[in-house]
CSV table of C-alpha atoms in Angstrom, one decimal:
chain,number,residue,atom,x,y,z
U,337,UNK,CA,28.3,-12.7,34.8
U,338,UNK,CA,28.6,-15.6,32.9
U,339,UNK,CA,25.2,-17.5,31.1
U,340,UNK,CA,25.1,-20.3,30.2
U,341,UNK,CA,24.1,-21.6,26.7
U,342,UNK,CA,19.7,-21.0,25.9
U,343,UNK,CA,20.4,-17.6,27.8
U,344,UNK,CA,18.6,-14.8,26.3
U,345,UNK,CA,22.0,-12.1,26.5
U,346,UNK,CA,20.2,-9.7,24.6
U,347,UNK,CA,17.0,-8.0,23.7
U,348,UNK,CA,15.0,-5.2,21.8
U,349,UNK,CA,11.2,-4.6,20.7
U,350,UNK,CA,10.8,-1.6,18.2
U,351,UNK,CA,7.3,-0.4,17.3
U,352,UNK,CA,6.0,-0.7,13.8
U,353,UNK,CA,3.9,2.4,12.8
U,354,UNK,CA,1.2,3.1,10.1
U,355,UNK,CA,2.6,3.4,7.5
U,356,UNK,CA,1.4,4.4,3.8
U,357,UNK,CA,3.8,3.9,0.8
U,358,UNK,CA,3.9,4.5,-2.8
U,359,UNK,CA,5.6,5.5,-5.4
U,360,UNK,CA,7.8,3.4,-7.1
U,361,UNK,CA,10.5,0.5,-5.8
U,362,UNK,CA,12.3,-2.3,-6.9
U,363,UNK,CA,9.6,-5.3,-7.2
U,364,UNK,CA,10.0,-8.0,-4.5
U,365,UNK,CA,10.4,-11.6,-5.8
U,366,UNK,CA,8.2,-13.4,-5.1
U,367,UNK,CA,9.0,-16.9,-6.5
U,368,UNK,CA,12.3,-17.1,-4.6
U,369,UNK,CA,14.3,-15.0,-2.1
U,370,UNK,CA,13.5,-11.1,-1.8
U,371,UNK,CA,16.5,-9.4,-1.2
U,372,UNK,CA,17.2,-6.8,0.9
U,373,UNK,CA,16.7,-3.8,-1.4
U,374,UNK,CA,13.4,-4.3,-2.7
U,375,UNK,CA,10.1,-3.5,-1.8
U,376,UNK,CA,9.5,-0.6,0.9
U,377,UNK,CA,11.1,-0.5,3.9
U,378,UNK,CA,8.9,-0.6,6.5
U,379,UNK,CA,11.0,-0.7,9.8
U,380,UNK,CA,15.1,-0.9,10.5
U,381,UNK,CA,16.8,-1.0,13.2
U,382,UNK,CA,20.4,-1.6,14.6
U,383,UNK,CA,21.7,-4.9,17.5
U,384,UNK,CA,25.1,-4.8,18.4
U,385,UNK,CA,25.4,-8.6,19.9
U,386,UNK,CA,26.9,-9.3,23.2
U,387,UNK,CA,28.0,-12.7,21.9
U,388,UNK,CA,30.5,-13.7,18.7
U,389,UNK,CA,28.7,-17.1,19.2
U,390,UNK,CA,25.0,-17.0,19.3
U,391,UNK,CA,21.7,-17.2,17.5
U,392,UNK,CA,19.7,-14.1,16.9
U,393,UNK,CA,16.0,-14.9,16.8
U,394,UNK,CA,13.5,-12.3,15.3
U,395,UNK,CA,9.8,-12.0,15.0
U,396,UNK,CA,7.3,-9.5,14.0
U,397,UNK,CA,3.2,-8.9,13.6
U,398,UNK,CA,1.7,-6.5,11.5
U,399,UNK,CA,-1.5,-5.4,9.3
U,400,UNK,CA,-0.9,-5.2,5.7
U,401,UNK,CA,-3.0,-4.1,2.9
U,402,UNK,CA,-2.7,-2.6,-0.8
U,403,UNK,CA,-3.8,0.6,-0.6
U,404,UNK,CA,-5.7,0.2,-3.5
U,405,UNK,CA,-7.5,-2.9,-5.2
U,406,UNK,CA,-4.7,-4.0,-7.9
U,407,UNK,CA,-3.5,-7.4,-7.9
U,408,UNK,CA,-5.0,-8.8,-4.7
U,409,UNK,CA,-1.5,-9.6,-3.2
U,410,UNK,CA,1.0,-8.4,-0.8
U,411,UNK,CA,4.3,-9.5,0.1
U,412,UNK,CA,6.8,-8.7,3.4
U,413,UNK,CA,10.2,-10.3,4.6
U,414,UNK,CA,12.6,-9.4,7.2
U,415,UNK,CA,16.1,-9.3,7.4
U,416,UNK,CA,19.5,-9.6,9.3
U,417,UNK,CA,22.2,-7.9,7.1
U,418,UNK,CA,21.3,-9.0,3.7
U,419,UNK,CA,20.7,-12.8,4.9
U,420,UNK,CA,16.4,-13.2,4.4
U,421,UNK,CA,15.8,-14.8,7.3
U,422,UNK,CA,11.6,-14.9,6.8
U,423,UNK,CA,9.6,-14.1,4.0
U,424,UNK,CA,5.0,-14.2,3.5
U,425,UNK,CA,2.9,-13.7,0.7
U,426,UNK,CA,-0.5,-13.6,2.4
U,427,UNK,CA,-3.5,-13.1,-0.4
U,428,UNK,CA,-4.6,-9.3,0.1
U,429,UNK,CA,-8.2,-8.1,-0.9
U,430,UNK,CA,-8.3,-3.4,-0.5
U,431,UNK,CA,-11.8,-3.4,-0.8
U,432,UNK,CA,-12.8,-0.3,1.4
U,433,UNK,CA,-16.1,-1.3,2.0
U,434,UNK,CA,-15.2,-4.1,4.8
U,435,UNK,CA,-11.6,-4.5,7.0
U,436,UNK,CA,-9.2,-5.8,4.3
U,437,UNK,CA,-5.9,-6.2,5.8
U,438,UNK,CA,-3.5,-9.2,6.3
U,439,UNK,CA,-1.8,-9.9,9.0
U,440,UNK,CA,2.0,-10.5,8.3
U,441,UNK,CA,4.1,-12.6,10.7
U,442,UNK,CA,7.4,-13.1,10.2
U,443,UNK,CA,9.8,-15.2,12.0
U,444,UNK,CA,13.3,-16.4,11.7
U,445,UNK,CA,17.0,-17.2,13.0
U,446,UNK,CA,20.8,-16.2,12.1
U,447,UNK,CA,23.9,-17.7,13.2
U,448,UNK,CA,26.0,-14.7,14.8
U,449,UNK,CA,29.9,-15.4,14.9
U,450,UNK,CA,30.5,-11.8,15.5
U,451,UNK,CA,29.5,-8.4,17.8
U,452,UNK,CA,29.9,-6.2,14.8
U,453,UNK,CA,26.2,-4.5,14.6
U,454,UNK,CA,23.6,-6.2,12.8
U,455,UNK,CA,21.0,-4.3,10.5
U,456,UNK,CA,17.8,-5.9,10.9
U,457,UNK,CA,15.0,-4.8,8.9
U,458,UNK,CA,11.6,-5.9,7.5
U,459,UNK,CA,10.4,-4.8,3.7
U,460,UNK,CA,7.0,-5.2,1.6
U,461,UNK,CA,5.6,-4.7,-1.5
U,462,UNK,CA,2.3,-5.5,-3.4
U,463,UNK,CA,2.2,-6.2,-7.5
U,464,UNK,CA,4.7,-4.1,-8.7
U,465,UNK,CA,5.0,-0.7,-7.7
U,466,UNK,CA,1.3,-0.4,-6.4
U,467,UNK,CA,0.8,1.5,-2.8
U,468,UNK,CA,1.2,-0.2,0.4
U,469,UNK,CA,-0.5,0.5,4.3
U,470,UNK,CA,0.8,-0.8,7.3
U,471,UNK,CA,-0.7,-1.1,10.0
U,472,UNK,CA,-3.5,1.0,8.4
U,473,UNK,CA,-7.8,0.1,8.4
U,474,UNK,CA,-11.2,0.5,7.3
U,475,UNK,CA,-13.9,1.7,8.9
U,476,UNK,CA,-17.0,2.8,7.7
U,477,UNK,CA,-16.5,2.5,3.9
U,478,UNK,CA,-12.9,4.0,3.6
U,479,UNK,CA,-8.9,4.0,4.7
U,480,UNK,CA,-8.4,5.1,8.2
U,481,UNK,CA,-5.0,6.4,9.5
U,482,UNK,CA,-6.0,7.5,12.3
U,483,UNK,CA,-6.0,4.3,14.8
U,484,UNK,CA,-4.1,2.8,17.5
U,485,UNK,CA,-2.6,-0.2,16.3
U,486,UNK,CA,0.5,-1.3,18.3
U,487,UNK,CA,3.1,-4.0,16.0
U,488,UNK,CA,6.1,-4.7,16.3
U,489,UNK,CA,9.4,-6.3,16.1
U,490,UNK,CA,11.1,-8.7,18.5
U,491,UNK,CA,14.8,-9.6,18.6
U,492,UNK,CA,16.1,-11.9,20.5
U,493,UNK,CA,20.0,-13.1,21.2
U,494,UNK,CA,20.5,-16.4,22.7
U,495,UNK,CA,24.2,-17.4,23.9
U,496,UNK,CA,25.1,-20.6,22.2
């Protein structure tokens, strides 16, 4: 079958889950390009492209929140290999007494010239090494873990 250039050739959605993190990682910048091994890593996944010549279009939603009051900032950006292809820095506020979260979107494009495999992933951080949910909420006066909360990344591969 042969598509013509604009053809979507390739796709894949992969869920993003709650998520809580801590502990301690390598500080994202956030002043200029995070790279690809800091912050958390919240989701990864693997597209082997059907094209040498196309563009690989990704996008993602999702909740984000420190989990606790620090620095009233969070930070996420998503990757194809180590190229950052999207990065936010949405103002946070973990104040369990109301819902608190950001929501992240993330959306970018990469020149593919090859069908080697291409890690994609998406990473965030808060002020440095302070807790992060995902896809977390509050209810009542504190963290819930417990909800249905469907995110997720969207990668596209369009034939050039």
């Amino acid at each position: 079958v042969i598509c013509p250039a604009g053809s979507v050739i390739n796709y894949k959605f992969v869920e993003i889950p709650f998520t809580s993190f801590s502990g301690n990682y390598t500080d994202m910048n956030k002043t200029v390009a995070a790279t690809s091994t800091q912050g958390y890593q919240v989701v990864t996944t693997t597209l082997t492209p059907n094209s040498n010549n196309s563009k690989i279009f990704c996008q993602a939603q999702f909740f984000l929140q420190e989990s606790s009051n620090s620095a009233d900032l969070v930070i996420a950006a998503m990757f194809v290999d180590t190229t950052n292809i999207s990065q936010c820095l949405p103002n946070d506020r973990a104040d369990s007494s109301f819902l608190d979260h950001s929501v992240v979107t993330l959306a970018g494009e990469f020149t593919n010239s090859s069908t080697s495999d291409k890690t994609i992933q998406i990473r965030a951080g808060a002020h440095t090494n302070h807790g992060v949910d995902v896809n977390g909420y509050n209810q009542t006066g504190s963290r819930q873990t417990n909800g249905y909360v469907r995110t997720g990344l969207s990668i596209f591969e369009i034939k050039q």
